[in-house]
mmCIF file of C-alpha atoms and ligand atoms in Angstrom:
data_model
loop_
_atom_site.group_PDB
_atom_site.id
_atom_site.type_symbol
_atom_site.label_atom_id
_atom_site.label_comp_id
_atom_site.label_asym_id
_atom_site.label_seq_id
_atom_site.Cartn_x
_atom_site.Cartn_y
_atom_site.Cartn_z
ATOM 1 C CA MET D 1 65.902 45.801 14.539
ATOM 2 C CA LEU D 2 62.830 45.228 16.446
ATOM 3 C CA LYS D 3 61.917 48.333 18.393
ATOM 4 C CA LYS D 4 62.030 47.840 22.165
ATOM 5 C CA ASP D 5 60.179 49.803 24.865
ATOM 6 C CA THR D 6 63.246 51.009 26.860
ATOM 7 C CA LYS D 7 62.535 51.546 30.620
ATOM 8 C CA ILE D 8 64.550 53.431 33.148
ATOM 9 C CA LEU D 9 64.599 51.497 36.276
ATOM 10 C CA GLU D 10 65.107 53.195 39.880
ATOM 11 C CA TYR D 11 67.249 51.451 42.304
ATOM 12 C CA ASN D 12 65.500 48.836 44.529
ATOM 13 C CA LYS D 13 65.834 45.212 45.395
ATOM 14 C CA ASP D 14 63.128 44.075 42.813
ATOM 15 C CA ASN D 15 64.756 46.009 40.000
ATOM 16 C CA ILE D 16 68.269 44.589 40.891
ATOM 17 C CA ASN D 17 66.801 41.080 40.790
ATOM 18 C CA LEU D 18 64.984 41.910 37.473
ATOM 19 C CA ILE D 19 68.301 43.091 35.911
ATOM 20 C CA CYS D 20 70.363 40.216 37.117
ATOM 21 C CA LYS D 21 67.785 37.767 35.659
ATOM 22 C CA GLU D 22 67.858 39.472 32.400
ATOM 23 C CA LEU D 23 71.581 39.427 32.188
ATOM 24 C CA THR D 24 71.775 35.871 33.080
ATOM 25 C CA LYS D 25 69.291 35.215 30.293
ATOM 26 C CA GLY D 26 71.462 36.906 27.724
ATOM 27 C CA GLU D 27 69.947 40.445 27.566
ATOM 28 C CA VAL D 28 71.760 43.641 27.208
ATOM 29 C CA ILE D 29 71.231 46.194 29.915
ATOM 30 C CA ALA D 30 72.526 49.730 30.512
ATOM 31 C CA ILE D 31 74.152 50.070 34.008
ATOM 32 C CA PRO D 32 75.759 52.875 35.781
ATOM 33 C CA THR D 33 79.509 53.129 36.513
ATOM 34 C CA GLU D 34 81.640 55.692 38.173
ATOM 35 C CA THR D 35 83.009 56.759 34.776
ATOM 36 C CA VAL D 36 80.213 56.684 32.172
ATOM 37 C CA TYR D 37 77.049 54.425 31.814
ATOM 38 C CA GLY D 38 78.011 50.912 30.409
ATOM 39 C CA LEU D 39 76.143 48.701 27.964
ATOM 40 C CA SER D 40 76.431 45.366 29.807
ATOM 41 C CA ALA D 41 76.001 41.664 28.947
ATOM 42 C CA ASN D 42 77.395 38.348 30.100
ATOM 43 C CA ALA D 43 80.858 38.172 28.673
ATOM 44 C CA CYS D 44 80.809 34.503 28.359
ATOM 45 C CA ASP D 45 77.697 34.391 26.249
ATOM 46 C CA GLU D 46 78.823 34.968 22.611
ATOM 47 C CA LEU D 47 75.272 35.905 21.460
ATOM 48 C CA ALA D 48 74.734 38.315 24.263
ATOM 49 C CA VAL D 49 77.952 40.062 23.438
ATOM 50 C CA SER D 50 77.248 40.280 19.812
ATOM 51 C CA LYS D 51 73.892 42.117 20.823
ATOM 52 C CA ILE D 52 76.058 44.787 22.328
ATOM 53 C CA TYR D 53 78.014 45.395 19.069
ATOM 54 C CA HIS D 54 74.550 45.416 17.294
ATOM 55 C CA ALA D 55 72.976 47.871 19.689
ATOM 56 C CA LYS D 56 75.886 50.346 19.618
ATOM 57 C CA GLY D 57 76.431 49.868 15.860
ATOM 58 C CA ARG D 58 80.064 49.191 16.821
ATOM 59 C CA PRO D 59 82.793 48.009 14.428
ATOM 60 C CA SER D 60 83.529 44.444 15.334
ATOM 61 C CA PHE D 61 87.173 44.797 15.503
ATOM 62 C CA ASN D 62 86.982 46.922 18.553
ATOM 63 C CA PRO D 63 87.424 44.971 21.802
ATOM 64 C CA LEU D 64 85.212 45.469 24.897
ATOM 65 C CA ILE D 65 86.129 45.882 28.679
ATOM 66 C CA VAL D 66 85.030 43.108 30.951
ATOM 67 C CA HIS D 67 83.898 44.233 34.443
ATOM 68 C CA PHE D 68 84.620 41.971 37.443
ATOM 69 C CA HIS D 69 83.866 42.234 41.177
ATOM 70 C CA SER D 70 87.159 41.199 42.686
ATOM 71 C CA MET D 71 90.649 39.744 42.192
ATOM 72 C CA ASP D 72 89.515 36.236 42.542
ATOM 73 C CA HIS D 73 86.750 36.872 40.074
ATOM 74 C CA ILE D 74 89.296 38.180 37.458
ATOM 75 C CA LYS D 75 91.653 35.144 38.225
ATOM 76 C CA GLU D 76 88.981 32.686 36.973
ATOM 77 C CA TYR D 77 89.182 34.012 33.507
ATOM 78 C CA VAL D 78 92.413 36.013 32.974
ATOM 79 C CA GLN D 79 96.152 35.739 33.707
ATOM 80 C CA VAL D 80 96.896 38.112 36.485
ATOM 81 C CA ASN D 81 100.514 39.209 36.649
ATOM 82 C CA GLU D 82 102.533 41.117 39.351
ATOM 83 C CA TRP D 83 101.675 44.521 37.869
ATOM 84 C CA ALA D 84 97.853 43.737 37.916
ATOM 85 C CA ILE D 85 98.088 42.397 41.393
ATOM 86 C CA LYS D 86 99.649 45.746 42.482
ATOM 87 C CA ILE D 87 97.098 47.787 40.772
ATOM 88 C CA ILE D 88 94.123 45.757 42.093
ATOM 89 C CA GLU D 89 95.370 45.842 45.592
ATOM 90 C CA ASN D 90 96.303 49.309 45.807
ATOM 91 C CA LEU D 91 93.606 51.106 43.554
ATOM 92 C CA CYS D 92 90.609 48.890 42.816
ATOM 93 C CA PRO D 93 87.785 49.316 42.654
ATOM 94 C CA ALA D 94 88.738 52.305 40.375
ATOM 95 C CA PRO D 95 88.443 53.906 36.982
ATOM 96 C CA ILE D 96 91.278 51.749 35.527
ATOM 97 C CA THR D 97 91.132 49.101 32.917
ATOM 98 C CA MET D 98 94.100 46.605 32.653
ATOM 99 C CA ILE D 99 94.974 44.853 29.397
ATOM 100 C CA LEU D 100 95.933 41.271 30.390
ATOM 101 C CA LYS D 101 96.359 37.942 28.650
ATOM 102 C CA ARG D 102 93.303 35.663 28.403
ATOM 103 C CA LYS D 103 93.619 32.355 30.198
ATOM 104 C CA GLU D 104 93.929 29.347 28.005
ATOM 105 C CA ASN D 105 90.435 27.633 27.857
ATOM 106 C CA THR D 106 88.818 30.794 29.421
ATOM 107 C CA LYS D 107 85.159 30.785 29.173
ATOM 108 C CA LEU D 108 85.120 34.499 28.090
ATOM 109 C CA SER D 109 83.580 35.033 24.678
ATOM 110 C CA HIS D 110 86.128 35.559 21.686
ATOM 111 C CA LEU D 111 84.033 38.713 20.641
ATOM 112 C CA VAL D 112 85.147 40.609 23.803
ATOM 113 C CA SER D 113 88.839 40.436 22.602
ATOM 114 C CA ALA D 114 87.869 40.969 18.959
ATOM 115 C CA GLY D 115 90.458 38.525 17.850
ATOM 116 C CA LEU D 116 93.317 39.617 20.292
ATOM 117 C CA ASP D 117 94.847 37.143 22.865
ATOM 118 C CA THR D 118 94.100 39.883 25.646
ATOM 119 C CA VAL D 119 91.172 41.311 27.526
ATOM 120 C CA GLY D 120 90.495 44.740 29.052
ATOM 121 C CA VAL D 121 89.661 44.118 32.693
ATOM 122 C CA ARG D 122 88.098 46.528 35.356
ATOM 123 C CA ILE D 123 86.603 46.572 38.602
ATOM 124 C CA PRO D 124 84.116 49.506 38.627
ATOM 125 C CA ASP D 125 83.769 51.855 41.689
ATOM 126 C CA HIS D 126 80.085 52.099 41.792
ATOM 127 C CA PRO D 127 77.970 50.388 44.265
ATOM 128 C CA ILE D 128 75.190 49.469 41.933
ATOM 129 C CA ALA D 129 77.391 48.042 39.149
ATOM 130 C CA LEU D 130 79.340 46.033 41.839
ATOM 131 C CA GLU D 131 76.094 44.709 43.380
ATOM 132 C CA ILE D 132 74.828 43.493 39.937
ATOM 133 C CA ILE D 133 78.304 41.855 39.133
ATOM 134 C CA LYS D 134 78.227 40.162 42.548
ATOM 135 C CA GLN D 135 74.694 38.956 42.464
ATOM 136 C CA THR D 136 75.051 37.456 38.895
ATOM 137 C CA ASN D 137 78.641 36.424 39.590
ATOM 138 C CA LEU D 138 79.159 37.022 35.848
ATOM 139 C CA PRO D 139 81.909 38.970 34.094
ATOM 140 C CA LEU D 140 80.088 41.771 32.402
ATOM 141 C CA SER D 141 81.423 43.025 29.151
ATOM 142 C CA ALA D 142 80.345 46.785 28.922
ATOM 143 C CA PRO D 143 81.440 49.461 26.510
ATOM 144 C CA SER D 144 80.022 52.967 27.076
ATOM 145 C CA ALA D 145 76.189 52.979 26.583
ATOM 146 C CA ASN D 146 75.975 55.192 23.468
ATOM 147 C CA SER D 147 75.898 54.583 19.679
ATOM 148 C CA SER D 148 79.384 54.113 18.361
ATOM 149 C CA GLY D 149 81.232 57.274 17.841
ATOM 150 C CA LEU D 150 78.844 59.552 19.939
ATOM 151 C CA VAL D 151 79.443 61.218 23.225
ATOM 152 C CA SER D 152 79.562 58.755 26.283
ATOM 153 C CA PRO D 153 76.570 59.004 28.725
ATOM 154 C CA THR D 154 76.842 60.097 32.264
ATOM 155 C CA THR D 155 73.132 59.887 33.153
ATOM 156 C CA ALA D 156 70.394 57.423 32.404
ATOM 157 C CA GLU D 157 68.689 60.092 30.295
ATOM 158 C CA HIS D 158 71.812 60.341 28.035
ATOM 159 C CA VAL D 159 71.567 56.519 27.580
ATOM 160 C CA LEU D 160 67.829 56.727 26.660
ATOM 161 C CA LYS D 161 68.573 59.482 24.104
ATOM 162 C CA SER D 162 71.197 57.409 22.362
ATOM 163 C CA LEU D 163 70.027 53.868 22.705
ATOM 164 C CA GLY D 164 66.181 54.251 23.475
ATOM 165 C CA GLY D 165 64.228 51.645 21.471
ATOM 166 C CA ARG D 166 67.156 49.300 21.192
ATOM 167 C CA ILE D 167 67.547 47.945 24.643
ATOM 168 C CA PRO D 168 64.976 46.813 27.212
ATOM 169 C CA TYR D 169 66.239 48.445 30.548
ATOM 170 C CA ILE D 170 68.545 51.131 31.842
ATOM 171 C CA MET D 171 69.370 51.058 35.517
ATOM 172 C CA ASN D 172 69.424 54.505 36.992
ATOM 173 C CA GLY D 173 72.384 55.346 39.178
ATOM 174 C CA GLY D 174 72.452 59.095 39.026
ATOM 175 C CA ASN D 175 75.311 61.111 37.649
ATOM 176 C CA SER D 176 78.466 59.161 36.845
ATOM 177 C CA HIS D 177 80.709 61.010 39.282
ATOM 178 C CA VAL D 178 84.082 60.689 37.319
ATOM 179 C CA GLY D 179 82.533 61.550 34.102
ATOM 180 C CA VAL D 180 85.284 60.343 31.677
ATOM 181 C CA GLU D 181 86.035 56.764 30.632
ATOM 182 C CA SER D 182 88.586 54.783 32.663
ATOM 183 C CA THR D 183 92.353 54.996 31.944
ATOM 184 C CA VAL D 184 93.446 51.923 29.854
ATOM 185 C CA ILE D 185 96.865 50.459 30.712
ATOM 186 C CA ASP D 186 98.400 47.681 28.664
ATOM 187 C CA LEU D 187 100.071 45.231 31.223
ATOM 188 C CA SER D 188 100.431 42.367 28.700
ATOM 189 C CA ALA D 189 103.820 43.413 27.291
ATOM 190 C CA ASP D 190 107.448 44.172 28.568
ATOM 191 C CA ILE D 191 106.675 47.814 29.618
ATOM 192 C CA PRO D 192 103.329 48.974 31.067
ATOM 193 C CA THR D 193 101.767 51.405 28.541
ATOM 194 C CA ILE D 194 98.890 53.743 28.822
ATOM 195 C CA LEU D 195 96.566 53.379 25.729
ATOM 196 C CA ARG D 196 93.845 55.765 26.902
ATOM 197 C CA TYR D 197 94.138 58.669 29.249
ATOM 198 C CA GLY D 198 91.676 58.820 32.109
ATOM 199 C CA TYR D 199 91.099 59.749 35.709
ATOM 200 C CA ILE D 200 94.054 57.671 36.937
ATOM 201 C CA THR D 201 97.191 59.463 35.966
ATOM 202 C CA GLN D 202 100.554 58.192 34.609
ATOM 203 C CA SER D 203 102.346 59.378 37.811
ATOM 204 C CA THR D 204 99.941 57.484 40.064
ATOM 205 C CA LEU D 205 100.497 54.329 38.150
ATOM 206 C CA GLU D 206 104.222 54.811 38.067
ATOM 207 C CA ASP D 207 104.112 55.144 41.972
ATOM 208 C CA ILE D 208 101.937 51.925 42.441
ATOM 209 C CA LEU D 209 103.966 49.865 39.863
ATOM 210 C CA GLY D 210 107.364 51.152 40.862
ATOM 211 C CA THR D 211 108.490 51.246 37.206
ATOM 212 C CA PRO D 212 108.172 53.806 34.334
ATOM 213 C CA VAL D 213 104.990 53.791 32.398
ATOM 214 C CA ASN D 214 104.860 54.590 28.649
ATOM 215 C CA THR D 215 102.135 56.232 26.743
ATOM 216 C CA VAL D 216 101.358 55.306 23.119
ATOM 217 C CA ASN D 217 100.837 58.021 20.549
ATOM 218 C CA ILE D 218 97.254 58.131 21.419
ATOM 219 C CA ASN D 219 96.306 60.008 18.176
ATOM 220 C CA ASP D 220 97.750 57.270 15.952
ATOM 221 C CA ASP D 221 94.547 55.610 14.596
ATOM 222 C CA ASN D 222 96.701 52.712 13.024
ATOM 223 C CA SER D 223 98.180 51.681 16.335
ATOM 224 C CA PRO D 224 97.385 47.940 16.634
ATOM 225 C CA LYS D 225 97.558 48.217 20.485
ATOM 226 C CA SER D 226 94.692 50.729 20.852
ATOM 227 C CA PRO D 227 92.118 49.495 18.387
ATOM 228 C CA GLY D 228 89.342 51.613 19.921
ATOM 229 C CA MET D 229 91.090 54.811 19.955
ATOM 230 C CA MET D 230 89.404 55.991 16.682
ATOM 231 C CA THR D 231 90.198 59.648 16.214
ATOM 232 C CA SER D 232 86.614 60.579 15.265
ATOM 233 C CA HIS D 233 84.994 59.834 18.494
ATOM 234 C CA TYR D 234 82.891 61.536 20.989
ATOM 235 C CA ALA D 235 81.359 63.683 18.311
ATOM 236 C CA PRO D 236 78.216 65.708 19.000
ATOM 237 C CA SER D 237 76.279 66.856 16.119
ATOM 238 C CA LEU D 238 77.455 70.599 16.697
ATOM 239 C CA PRO D 239 80.905 71.566 15.707
ATOM 240 C CA VAL D 240 83.282 71.701 18.787
ATOM 241 C CA PHE D 241 86.357 73.949 19.077
ATOM 242 C CA LYS D 242 88.971 73.915 21.806
ATOM 243 C CA ASP D 243 91.627 76.375 23.055
ATOM 244 C CA VAL D 244 89.200 79.168 22.158
ATOM 245 C CA LEU D 245 90.024 82.690 23.517
ATOM 246 C CA HIS D 246 87.471 84.628 21.437
ATOM 247 C CA PRO D 247 84.294 82.702 20.612
ATOM 248 C CA LYS D 248 82.181 83.810 17.658
ATOM 249 C CA ASP D 249 78.521 84.880 18.081
ATOM 250 C CA LYS D 250 76.050 82.228 18.881
ATOM 251 C CA GLN D 251 78.723 79.746 20.069
ATOM 252 C CA ALA D 252 78.284 78.182 23.518
ATOM 253 C CA TYR D 253 81.653 79.257 25.291
ATOM 254 C CA ILE D 254 82.617 76.730 27.940
ATOM 255 C CA GLY D 255 85.183 78.030 30.411
ATOM 256 C CA PHE D 256 87.606 76.588 32.851
ATOM 257 C CA GLY D 257 88.622 78.631 35.907
ATOM 258 C CA ILE D 258 88.533 82.396 35.996
ATOM 259 C CA PRO D 259 88.221 84.173 32.540
ATOM 260 C CA HIS D 260 91.685 84.752 31.047
ATOM 261 C CA ASP D 261 91.157 88.405 30.813
ATOM 262 C CA ASN D 262 89.203 88.731 34.035
ATOM 263 C CA GLU D 263 86.003 89.545 32.282
ATOM 264 C CA GLN D 264 83.221 88.067 34.344
ATOM 265 C CA ASN D 265 80.507 87.119 31.978
ATOM 266 C CA ILE D 266 82.155 85.838 28.858
ATOM 267 C CA TYR D 267 81.349 82.111 29.551
ATOM 268 C CA THR D 268 78.004 80.477 28.879
ATOM 269 C CA ASP D 269 78.969 77.817 31.343
ATOM 270 C CA ASN D 270 82.206 76.782 33.311
ATOM 271 C CA LEU D 271 83.615 73.238 33.634
ATOM 272 C CA SER D 272 84.973 74.334 36.965
ATOM 273 C CA THR D 273 85.014 77.972 38.138
ATOM 274 C CA SER D 274 87.766 77.015 40.709
ATOM 275 C CA GLY D 275 89.913 75.550 38.129
ATOM 276 C CA ASP D 276 89.555 71.925 39.480
ATOM 277 C CA LEU D 277 90.241 69.278 36.853
ATOM 278 C CA VAL D 278 88.341 66.612 38.776
ATOM 279 C CA GLU D 279 85.225 68.816 38.686
ATOM 280 C CA ALA D 280 85.892 69.730 35.059
ATOM 281 C CA CYS D 281 86.068 65.910 34.080
ATOM 282 C CA ALA D 282 82.717 65.294 35.859
ATOM 283 C CA ASN D 283 81.105 68.063 33.789
ATOM 284 C CA LEU D 284 82.632 67.603 30.312
ATOM 285 C CA PHE D 285 80.293 64.946 28.786
ATOM 286 C CA LYS D 286 77.376 66.463 30.644
ATOM 287 C CA PHE D 287 78.011 69.923 29.004
ATOM 288 C CA LEU D 288 78.588 68.275 25.524
ATOM 289 C CA HIS D 289 75.192 66.698 25.749
ATOM 290 C CA LYS D 290 73.499 69.757 27.165
ATOM 291 C CA TYR D 291 74.604 72.220 24.581
ATOM 292 C CA ASP D 292 74.299 69.770 21.707
ATOM 293 C CA ASP D 293 70.624 69.318 22.553
ATOM 294 C CA SER D 294 69.864 72.944 22.925
ATOM 295 C CA ASN D 295 68.793 74.829 19.778
ATOM 296 C CA SER D 296 70.308 78.103 20.766
ATOM 297 C CA TYR D 297 73.948 77.564 19.459
ATOM 298 C CA THR D 298 75.907 76.913 16.276
ATOM 299 C CA ALA D 299 78.938 75.421 17.997
ATOM 300 C CA ILE D 300 80.495 74.617 21.357
ATOM 301 C CA ALA D 301 83.689 76.381 22.037
ATOM 302 C CA PHE D 302 85.949 75.514 24.946
ATOM 303 C CA ALA D 303 88.518 77.848 26.624
ATOM 304 C CA PRO D 304 92.054 76.315 26.991
ATOM 305 C CA ILE D 305 92.544 73.518 29.757
ATOM 306 C CA PRO D 306 95.805 72.792 31.097
ATOM 307 C CA ASN D 307 97.338 69.599 29.453
ATOM 308 C CA THR D 308 98.757 67.914 32.636
ATOM 309 C CA GLY D 309 97.362 65.252 34.885
ATOM 310 C CA LEU D 310 93.525 64.839 34.450
ATOM 311 C CA GLY D 311 93.725 67.670 31.886
ATOM 312 C CA LEU D 312 95.329 65.047 29.364
ATOM 313 C CA ALA D 313 92.125 62.943 29.502
ATOM 314 C CA ILE D 314 89.900 66.088 29.061
ATOM 315 C CA ASN D 315 91.928 67.369 26.067
ATOM 316 C CA ASP D 316 92.038 63.885 24.594
ATOM 317 C CA ARG D 317 88.276 63.590 24.595
ATOM 318 C CA LEU D 318 88.026 67.247 23.240
ATOM 319 C CA ASN D 319 90.559 66.672 20.405
ATOM 320 C CA ARG D 320 88.393 63.651 19.308
ATOM 321 C CA ALA D 321 85.187 65.723 19.593
ATOM 322 C CA THR D 322 86.568 68.439 17.209
ATOM 323 C CA ILE D 323 87.213 66.005 14.434
ATOM 324 C CA ARG D 324 84.222 65.768 12.102
HETATM 325 O O1 TXA Y 401 85.043 53.767 31.869
HETATM 326 C C1 TXA Y 401 85.120 52.836 30.898
HETATM 327 O O2 TXA Y 401 86.148 52.243 30.581
HETATM 328 C C2 TXA Y 401 83.678 52.504 30.336
HETATM 329 C C3 TXA Y 401 82.808 51.919 31.548
HETATM 330 C C4 TXA Y 401 81.411 51.470 31.001
HETATM 331 O O3 TXA Y 401 83.487 50.882 32.011
HETATM 332 N N1 TXA Y 401 83.831 51.654 29.247
HETATM 333 C C5 TXA Y 401 84.362 52.054 28.177
HETATM 334 O O4 TXA Y 401 84.435 51.086 27.161
HETATM 335 O O5 TXA Y 401 84.881 53.103 27.914
HETATM 336 P P1 TXA Y 401 84.699 51.343 25.607
HETATM 337 O O6 TXA Y 401 84.360 50.085 24.940
HETATM 338 O O7 TXA Y 401 83.858 52.493 25.165
HETATM 339 O O8 TXA Y 401 86.193 51.691 25.484
HETATM 340 C C6 TXA Y 401 87.183 50.523 25.655
HETATM 341 C C7 TXA Y 401 88.442 50.910 25.308
HETATM 342 C C8 TXA Y 401 88.488 50.894 23.753
HETATM 343 O O9 TXA Y 401 89.348 51.946 23.390
HETATM 344 C C9 TXA Y 401 89.147 49.627 23.285
HETATM 345 O O10 TXA Y 401 89.723 49.479 22.093
HETATM 346 C C10 TXA Y 401 90.048 49.329 24.512
HETATM 347 O O11 TXA Y 401 89.384 49.878 25.607
HETATM 348 N N2 TXA Y 401 90.257 47.964 24.741
HETATM 349 C C11 TXA Y 401 89.382 47.051 25.324
HETATM 350 N N3 TXA Y 401 89.899 45.854 25.338
HETATM 351 C C12 TXA Y 401 91.234 45.927 24.737
HETATM 352 C C13 TXA Y 401 92.257 45.052 24.436
HETATM 353 N N4 TXA Y 401 92.139 43.696 24.677
HETATM 354 N N5 TXA Y 401 93.372 45.521 23.897
HETATM 355 C C14 TXA Y 401 93.551 46.792 23.669
HETATM 356 N N6 TXA Y 401 92.613 47.780 23.887
HETATM 357 C C15 TXA Y 401 91.485 47.263 24.463
HETATM 358 MG MG1 MG Y 402 83.101 54.334 24.051
#
């Protein structure tokens, strides 16, 4: 691949115009979202979408999420059913991706669906992402802006570390405030089913939909419904351990809440000293990047994190990070 001089652009009108022009021309650009940074391209341009797979080194069977600015925008390309209307009206923009049927004769590239008859659809809750989607009026396919299999980026610098030299521009939008990828819910079958845990929980979705929501066996690699949930994912180069009560020497020990035996200084860092899962989510990938980059540790060990609500998303990402 020809090496590119990757620039981080600060937010201003000229840079937004530049990025919108480049996206319309078929370029791939990293943009901020509230969950993680995305590697975006025009979802109707087959060549532009193929550049995403190429830059990420992503297996081509893995479908991409397409980002829209509004319900009407989605309706141009995708079949919006009653469940989707409820979620869009009550929740969006939000860190939720809905799997819906493609419209017949949709202009969306086939690559975004990787051979399926469905599309992952999301309205991101980030002012810069929304401004870019509105200004281009394009559906933007965007997986997380990292090399395939590595930890997702929550800052422009994380993107530069992973994809520097492979893309022309990264739009800087500061820290992604949610910090883990969107919840993925399949709304294309008889029962709504969560395919990936995230910030929006099962109980929130059940309240909005007024019907029970299933979860797939998220660790089943062979599940045809969740082709992207490869077990080995989010892997930093250092080994990661979870549910650790007694870390070994030279391991970075990442805590959650107050230390279990009330000792004050056993943690190298803390996902949330007050035991707040929202704060822990926002810090998770940041800490994985930070301690993976430091030369002072042999492993990253995490104290136990409750496996309920948002803790399901955190433990899911940690489970994947522990597999080598
Ligand atoms: O928060 C997010 O969702 C971020 C930001 C950038 O929007 N994007 C993201 O994309 O995490 P990615 O490509 O890293 O993960 C997309 C997940 C994968 O597990 C993929 O298999 C699943 O969504 N997915 C996408 N389209 C699908 C489809 N049509 N059917 C089933 N799963 C789908
Ligand atoms: Mg990803």
